[in-house]
């Protein structure tokens, strides 16, 4: 195995030679200034860098050293940089760490200590790279593009795997962003039609006047602007799979024509008279309650029965246990690699925020938030602010005082009884199983007496009909 590379940025030739001797387990590359350091970092891609802050043209100061550190962090964000300087001010050390340095050593250097620091930096980088590889590795799901450890979602994937082998219509029900298209692709790619086309069309995204032509195609001269014959999406999916996304938004005028196609596997282009036989498997998806729409007449019941020979309900992300955090780590590893960012993960507050958020946009929202955080995060750990999530409130300390606990439970029961009885003290006493005088005493004990919170209606309400 080749030795890992160590970039040493040091303008003192004698000290640089000593460093070369001190690290025989590395292949040492030397730079004397910022330009050389940038060039070697890009060309050699060293595993670790040892940087002196006192570089020309400011060997007695730290300006050029910090500028070099910023350059190295920009061109090689995943590379640990150990800063070594004779300028022993505490503020320099803190500034170096704030700019992304892995560690700071003062001159004169203890070689044994420096070896330990460099070795630890190398091991940290290897560990981070391994974590990224593990985070990016596929999860135990039979569906390629679905990452999950949730039992409910794994059952859905298992159903998809079985249904992929039979060419029956499948209806996917679930909220937007839950991965319905990925499941539809899996039904196609895992089945006997995988070598043919998978054709997707969003029924809600295409204006109604154009949707019929998109689905069925048109003949030349069928309408103004039809200057040539166009093959529709259904015909393009012959021997493959047609995915009708947002099928609940299909206009009523097209529902009858789509029903005929599903029944007979025959279409006619707009403006045409020749029947065209096709062999297409139809997978549809919606986030709308089609059963309710059939009752109101917005969606044909016979078309629904054709589309949902088998129905798969896709759970939202908030019902998938630990999947939000699992997916967040996977997305972070992916985007950190894509944007060349050295990100080590989420801080504890971000982890809690991810688990507490309800994710109304499901996986799509999670992906977008993590992508933005991977681009904008200032530190190596992503925070709730980077994700634009509210930081969870600290949990109050447990109160183990038994009297205080009893009083809180007693007040809660009284308030619930008052609310259920609309403020009637007689009914409240009956619900709580106590006498009316006891209720007055309890209200006074808990500061609810005197009608401050509830007003009992009078026993004989005045006649307002006069």
XYZ file of C-alpha atoms in Angstrom:
466
model
C 0.000 0.000 0.000
C 1.211 3.513 -0.815
C 2.025 5.843 2.041
C -0.449 8.611 2.893
C 0.716 12.069 1.848
C 1.605 14.778 4.372
C 1.753 18.347 3.107
C 4.133 20.514 5.153
C 3.861 24.274 4.614
C 7.051 25.699 6.178
C 9.428 28.390 4.887
C 12.357 27.284 7.131
C 14.253 24.704 5.004
C 16.092 23.213 8.010
C 12.883 22.695 9.990
C 11.129 21.281 6.923
C 13.949 18.710 6.572
C 13.513 17.730 10.225
C 9.791 17.244 9.643
C 10.541 15.005 6.656
C 12.784 12.864 8.887
C 10.204 12.820 11.702
C 7.414 11.288 9.575
C 8.850 8.266 7.735
C 5.412 6.654 7.545
C 4.188 9.500 5.301
C 5.123 10.628 1.822
C 6.041 14.243 2.626
C 5.467 17.065 0.129
C 6.851 20.531 0.925
C 5.517 24.006 0.242
C 7.064 27.323 1.286
C 4.216 29.752 0.618
C 0.504 30.070 0.001
C 0.624 29.572 -3.780
C 2.684 26.391 -3.518
C 0.433 25.070 -0.751
C -2.678 25.612 -2.887
C -1.083 23.991 -5.933
C 0.133 20.923 -4.028
C -3.163 20.507 -2.157
C -5.024 20.387 -5.480
C -2.472 18.225 -7.284
C -1.292 15.786 -4.599
C -4.484 15.637 -2.499
C -2.631 15.020 0.784
C -4.295 13.235 3.652
C -3.104 15.758 6.290
C -1.394 19.161 6.280
C 1.021 20.698 8.798
C 0.898 24.482 8.427
C 3.217 27.138 9.863
C 1.496 30.487 10.416
C 4.645 32.551 9.846
C 4.971 32.490 6.050
C 6.476 34.972 3.593
C 5.923 37.788 2.932
C 4.925 38.042 6.630
C 7.238 35.524 8.370
C 7.080 37.396 11.684
C 3.284 37.678 11.666
C 0.315 35.390 11.126
C -1.611 37.132 8.341
C -0.233 34.999 5.515
C -0.576 31.803 7.549
C -4.266 32.387 8.209
C -4.813 33.281 4.551
C -3.183 29.970 3.592
C -5.387 28.110 6.071
C -8.506 29.603 4.464
C -7.267 28.610 0.991
C -6.595 25.036 2.106
C -9.993 24.720 3.767
C -11.590 25.924 0.535
C -9.714 23.707 -1.939
C -9.625 20.597 0.316
C -12.487 20.820 2.840
C -12.076 17.212 3.971
C -8.357 17.501 4.756
C -7.347 18.023 8.434
C -4.942 20.949 8.899
C -2.689 21.027 11.972
C -1.411 24.552 12.631
C 2.096 24.909 14.063
C 3.451 28.324 15.031
C 5.871 30.098 17.299
C 3.356 32.916 17.719
C 2.005 31.612 20.976
C -0.903 33.932 21.570
C -4.074 32.224 22.706
C -6.144 34.247 20.245
C -4.188 32.746 17.324
C -4.985 29.257 18.513
C -8.680 30.044 18.909
C -8.803 31.774 15.539
C -7.125 28.825 13.807
C -9.642 26.386 15.294
C -12.517 28.702 14.346
C -11.263 28.776 10.740
C -11.387 24.978 10.608
C -7.960 23.829 11.764
C -7.962 20.365 13.302
C -5.438 21.180 16.056
C -2.777 23.709 17.103
C 0.811 23.085 18.279
C 3.283 25.672 19.529
C 6.946 25.885 18.574
C 9.397 24.587 19.618
C 7.575 21.390 18.708
C 7.674 18.178 20.691
C 8.122 15.683 17.821
C 6.474 12.817 19.702
C 3.430 14.985 20.472
C 3.274 16.214 16.891
C 3.374 12.636 15.588
C 0.458 11.774 17.860
C -1.556 14.784 16.661
C -0.868 14.045 12.975
C -1.685 10.369 13.402
C -4.915 11.207 15.191
C -5.873 13.658 12.432
C -5.285 10.962 9.810
C -7.371 8.442 11.741
C -10.164 10.992 12.110
C -10.239 11.560 8.378
C -10.362 7.829 7.700
C -13.193 7.470 10.211
C -15.162 10.334 8.643
C -14.734 8.863 5.169
C -15.861 5.471 6.435
C -18.912 7.074 8.077
C -19.766 8.794 4.804
C -19.455 5.508 2.940
C -21.667 3.762 5.491
C -24.222 6.572 5.397
C -24.284 6.426 1.615
C -24.546 2.647 1.490
C -27.912 1.219 0.440
C -30.212 0.179 3.258
C -31.808 -3.273 3.543
C -34.745 -2.456 1.265
C -35.714 -4.442 -1.821
C -36.455 -1.176 -3.639
C -33.324 0.543 -4.903
C -34.325 4.178 -4.338
C -36.120 3.673 -1.021
C -34.009 4.096 2.123
C -35.814 2.912 5.217
C -35.537 0.912 8.410
C -39.237 1.265 9.265
C -41.198 -1.977 9.379
C -44.254 -0.434 7.724
C -42.257 0.966 4.811
C -40.309 -2.282 4.453
C -43.640 -4.101 4.137
C -44.622 -1.685 1.368
C -41.341 -2.430 -0.416
C -41.972 -6.151 -0.050
C -45.428 -5.758 -1.597
C -43.930 -3.804 -4.497
C -41.360 -6.540 -5.036
C -44.107 -9.180 -5.313
C -46.429 -7.102 -7.501
C -43.613 -6.255 -9.915
C -43.928 -9.730 -11.413
C -47.602 -9.381 -12.412
C -48.965 -6.853 -14.916
C -51.986 -5.615 -12.984
C -52.928 -1.959 -12.404
C -51.643 -0.604 -9.093
C -52.814 2.524 -7.280
C -50.347 4.195 -4.902
C -51.997 6.305 -2.204
C -49.962 8.705 -0.106
C -49.047 12.289 0.611
C -46.844 14.292 -1.735
C -43.149 13.603 -1.319
C -43.454 10.103 0.171
C -41.700 8.344 -2.718
C -44.631 7.158 -4.844
C -42.748 7.645 -8.123
C -39.760 5.681 -6.785
C -42.125 2.815 -5.953
C -43.733 3.056 -9.395
C -40.290 2.823 -11.023
C -39.516 -0.190 -8.866
C -42.694 -1.909 -10.080
C -41.368 -1.401 -13.603
C -37.668 -2.121 -13.118
C -38.130 -5.247 -10.985
C -40.600 -6.840 -13.365
C -40.614 -8.419 -16.831
C -41.192 -5.045 -18.538
C -37.913 -3.540 -17.304
C -36.321 -3.456 -20.773
C -39.182 -1.363 -22.208
C -40.026 2.288 -21.447
C -41.166 3.705 -18.143
C -43.245 6.754 -19.080
C -44.425 9.175 -16.376
C -46.949 11.971 -16.744
C -48.218 14.375 -14.091
C -51.929 14.834 -14.712
C -52.011 18.004 -12.599
C -49.080 19.727 -14.324
C -50.416 19.749 -17.913
C -53.276 22.078 -18.947
C -56.506 20.254 -19.717
C -56.607 21.225 -23.441
C -53.152 19.632 -23.947
C -53.516 16.599 -21.698
C -55.510 14.504 -24.171
C -52.862 15.022 -26.858
C -50.091 14.219 -24.361
C -51.760 10.951 -23.393
C -53.113 9.731 -26.709
C -51.053 11.658 -29.294
C -52.545 13.446 -32.316
C -52.602 13.295 -36.088
C -51.300 15.999 -38.355
C -53.946 18.705 -38.778
C -56.006 17.499 -35.816
C -56.100 21.058 -34.461
C -54.479 24.410 -35.065
C -50.737 24.055 -34.712
C -50.681 20.258 -35.217
C -48.172 20.320 -38.071
C -47.046 16.710 -37.650
C -48.127 13.435 -36.183
C -47.200 13.042 -32.488
C -47.025 9.815 -30.509
C -48.734 10.021 -27.113
C -47.379 8.895 -23.775
C -49.545 5.764 -23.704
C -48.269 4.611 -27.086
C -44.679 5.462 -26.076
C -45.065 3.141 -23.069
C -46.038 0.144 -25.249
C -44.753 -3.089 -23.657
C -43.637 -0.998 -20.671
C -45.210 0.952 -17.812
C -47.285 4.154 -17.799
C -47.177 6.096 -14.522
C -50.117 8.473 -14.027
C -49.112 10.779 -11.195
C -51.797 12.895 -9.484
C -54.471 10.874 -11.292
C -57.094 12.450 -9.039
C -56.691 15.661 -11.064
C -57.570 13.941 -14.355
C -60.318 16.018 -16.072
C -63.748 14.401 -16.280
C -63.674 14.701 -20.071
C -60.691 12.312 -20.249
C -61.797 9.820 -17.631
C -64.136 7.978 -20.036
C -61.457 7.774 -22.734
C -58.875 6.483 -20.248
C -61.394 3.910 -19.005
C -61.854 2.572 -22.557
C -58.083 2.245 -22.915
C -57.821 0.330 -19.627
C -60.630 -2.018 -20.639
C -59.535 -2.749 -24.203
C -55.856 -1.689 -24.368
C -56.744 0.254 -27.525
C -56.300 3.984 -28.187
C -57.030 6.455 -30.972
C -54.924 9.543 -31.548
C -56.683 12.917 -31.453
C -58.020 13.520 -34.960
C -57.441 9.871 -35.913
C -59.801 7.022 -36.732
C -57.438 4.058 -36.644
C -57.464 1.986 -33.437
C -53.966 1.359 -32.069
C -53.488 -1.673 -29.854
C -51.004 -1.237 -27.023
C -49.777 -3.419 -24.171
C -49.172 -1.145 -21.211
C -49.110 -1.667 -17.484
C -50.665 1.293 -15.671
C -49.461 2.464 -12.262
C -51.228 5.508 -10.853
C -50.715 7.657 -7.775
C -52.643 10.293 -5.904
C -52.807 12.082 -2.586
C -56.555 12.675 -2.911
C -59.414 10.596 -1.418
C -60.734 9.099 -4.659
C -63.490 7.175 -2.853
C -64.987 10.465 -1.638
C -64.633 11.978 -5.101
C -66.593 9.106 -6.619
C -69.465 9.861 -4.219
C -69.575 13.493 -5.339
C -69.209 12.605 -9.016
C -65.801 14.233 -9.502
C -64.170 10.901 -10.301
C -65.728 7.956 -12.104
C -66.276 4.940 -9.872
C -65.739 2.496 -12.742
C -62.399 4.140 -13.562
C -61.344 3.895 -9.924
C -62.149 0.181 -9.902
C -59.962 -0.260 -12.986
C -57.051 1.698 -11.513
C -57.016 0.136 -8.070
C -56.967 -3.580 -8.778
C -54.334 -3.456 -6.037
C -53.852 -0.486 -3.732
C -50.652 0.334 -1.853
C -50.825 2.925 0.896
C -47.488 4.708 1.381
C -46.990 5.963 4.961
C -45.934 9.597 5.496
C -42.476 10.279 6.873
C -43.804 11.262 10.302
C -45.128 7.694 10.733
C -41.862 5.997 9.793
C -40.118 5.846 13.170
C -36.416 6.683 12.958
C -36.462 7.130 9.160
C -36.267 10.963 9.271
C -32.874 10.813 11.006
C -31.713 7.880 8.869
C -32.610 9.738 5.667
C -31.152 13.020 6.940
C -27.763 11.364 7.507
C -27.900 9.722 4.077
C -28.753 13.008 2.369
C -26.045 14.867 4.310
C -23.390 12.363 3.216
C -24.584 12.656 -0.371
C -24.652 16.447 -0.487
C -21.398 16.835 1.468
C -19.718 14.729 -1.189
C -21.477 16.579 -4.004
C -20.567 20.049 -2.700
C -17.094 19.064 -1.386
C -18.005 20.053 2.173
C -16.388 18.528 5.253
C -19.476 17.897 7.367
C -19.313 15.472 10.264
C -23.052 15.160 10.935
C -25.778 16.833 13.004
C -25.338 18.338 16.431
C -27.591 16.981 19.229
C -30.073 19.867 18.903
C -30.402 19.269 15.151
C -30.957 15.560 15.759
C -33.764 16.358 18.205
C -35.250 18.921 15.812
C -35.298 16.384 12.960
C -37.060 13.852 15.154
C -39.561 16.408 16.491
C -40.509 17.957 13.122
C -43.716 16.613 11.529
C -42.336 16.820 7.942
C -45.492 17.912 6.088
C -43.487 17.801 2.837
C -42.192 14.308 3.672
C -38.947 13.062 2.074
C -38.893 15.873 -0.493
C -38.914 18.511 2.277
C -36.225 16.654 4.212
C -33.988 16.425 1.148
C -34.357 20.144 0.409
C -33.612 21.195 3.991
C -30.512 19.005 4.210
C -29.262 20.205 0.808
C -29.578 23.819 1.945
C -27.839 23.023 5.239
C -24.986 21.248 3.431
C -24.395 24.398 1.406
C -24.837 27.006 4.147
C -23.499 25.365 7.334
C -20.581 27.319 8.831
C -19.360 24.518 11.098
C -18.714 20.815 10.616
C -21.835 19.928 12.603
C -25.185 20.985 11.144
C -27.422 22.947 13.529
C -31.219 23.446 13.641
C -30.668 26.958 12.231
C -28.884 25.466 9.205
C -31.931 23.242 8.636
C -34.282 26.162 9.330
C -35.956 24.107 12.021
C -37.015 25.329 15.430
C -34.633 24.218 18.151
C -36.502 21.920 20.563
C -37.203 23.338 23.971
C -35.270 21.865 26.858
C -37.333 19.383 28.801
C -38.176 20.571 32.306
C -36.465 18.788 35.134
C -38.559 16.091 36.764
C -40.324 17.241 39.920
C -40.270 14.317 42.316
C -42.163 16.111 45.106
C -45.177 13.849 45.661
C -47.382 16.615 47.084
C -46.719 18.911 44.109
C -47.356 16.049 41.696
C -50.641 15.213 43.421
C -51.766 18.856 43.309
C -50.977 19.135 39.597
C -52.951 15.986 38.817
C -55.845 17.187 41.000
C -55.989 20.578 39.244
C -55.865 18.948 35.804
C -58.782 16.661 36.710
C -60.850 19.595 38.030
C -60.217 21.690 34.915
C -61.161 18.799 32.614
C -64.345 18.145 34.585
C -65.275 21.830 34.499
C -64.708 21.954 30.772
C -66.751 18.799 30.155
C -69.636 20.098 32.265
C -69.513 23.601 30.710
C -68.787 25.090 34.146
C -71.640 23.463 36.040
C -70.421 22.817 39.577
C -73.135 20.235 40.212
C -72.114 18.232 37.146
C -68.408 18.741 37.974
C -68.923 17.293 41.453
C -70.756 14.311 39.970
C -67.976 13.685 37.435
C -65.282 13.875 40.118
C -67.252 11.786 42.630
C -67.199 14.441 45.382
C -69.776 16.599 47.142
C -70.653 20.152 46.108
C -69.009 21.712 49.223
C -65.828 19.769 48.420
C -65.811 21.295 44.914
C -65.912 24.806 46.404
C -62.980 23.939 48.664
C -60.983 22.473 45.765
C -61.654 25.502 43.575
C -60.390 27.783 46.326
C -57.300 25.599 46.912
C -56.333 25.768 43.246
C -57.165 29.415 42.715
C -60.242 28.639 40.627
C -62.811 29.984 43.066
C -64.922 33.104 42.695
C -65.823 32.352 39.086
C -62.447 33.503 37.771
C -62.214 30.677 35.289
C -65.700 29.191 35.047
C -69.147 30.589 35.759
C -71.829 28.147 36.741
C -75.116 28.811 34.930
C -77.969 29.877 37.252
C -80.267 27.150 38.510
C -83.366 29.004 37.181
C -82.355 30.983 34.091
C -84.403 34.114 33.448
C -87.122 33.936 30.795
C -85.853 35.953 27.839
C -88.934 35.360 25.643
C -90.887 38.228 27.159
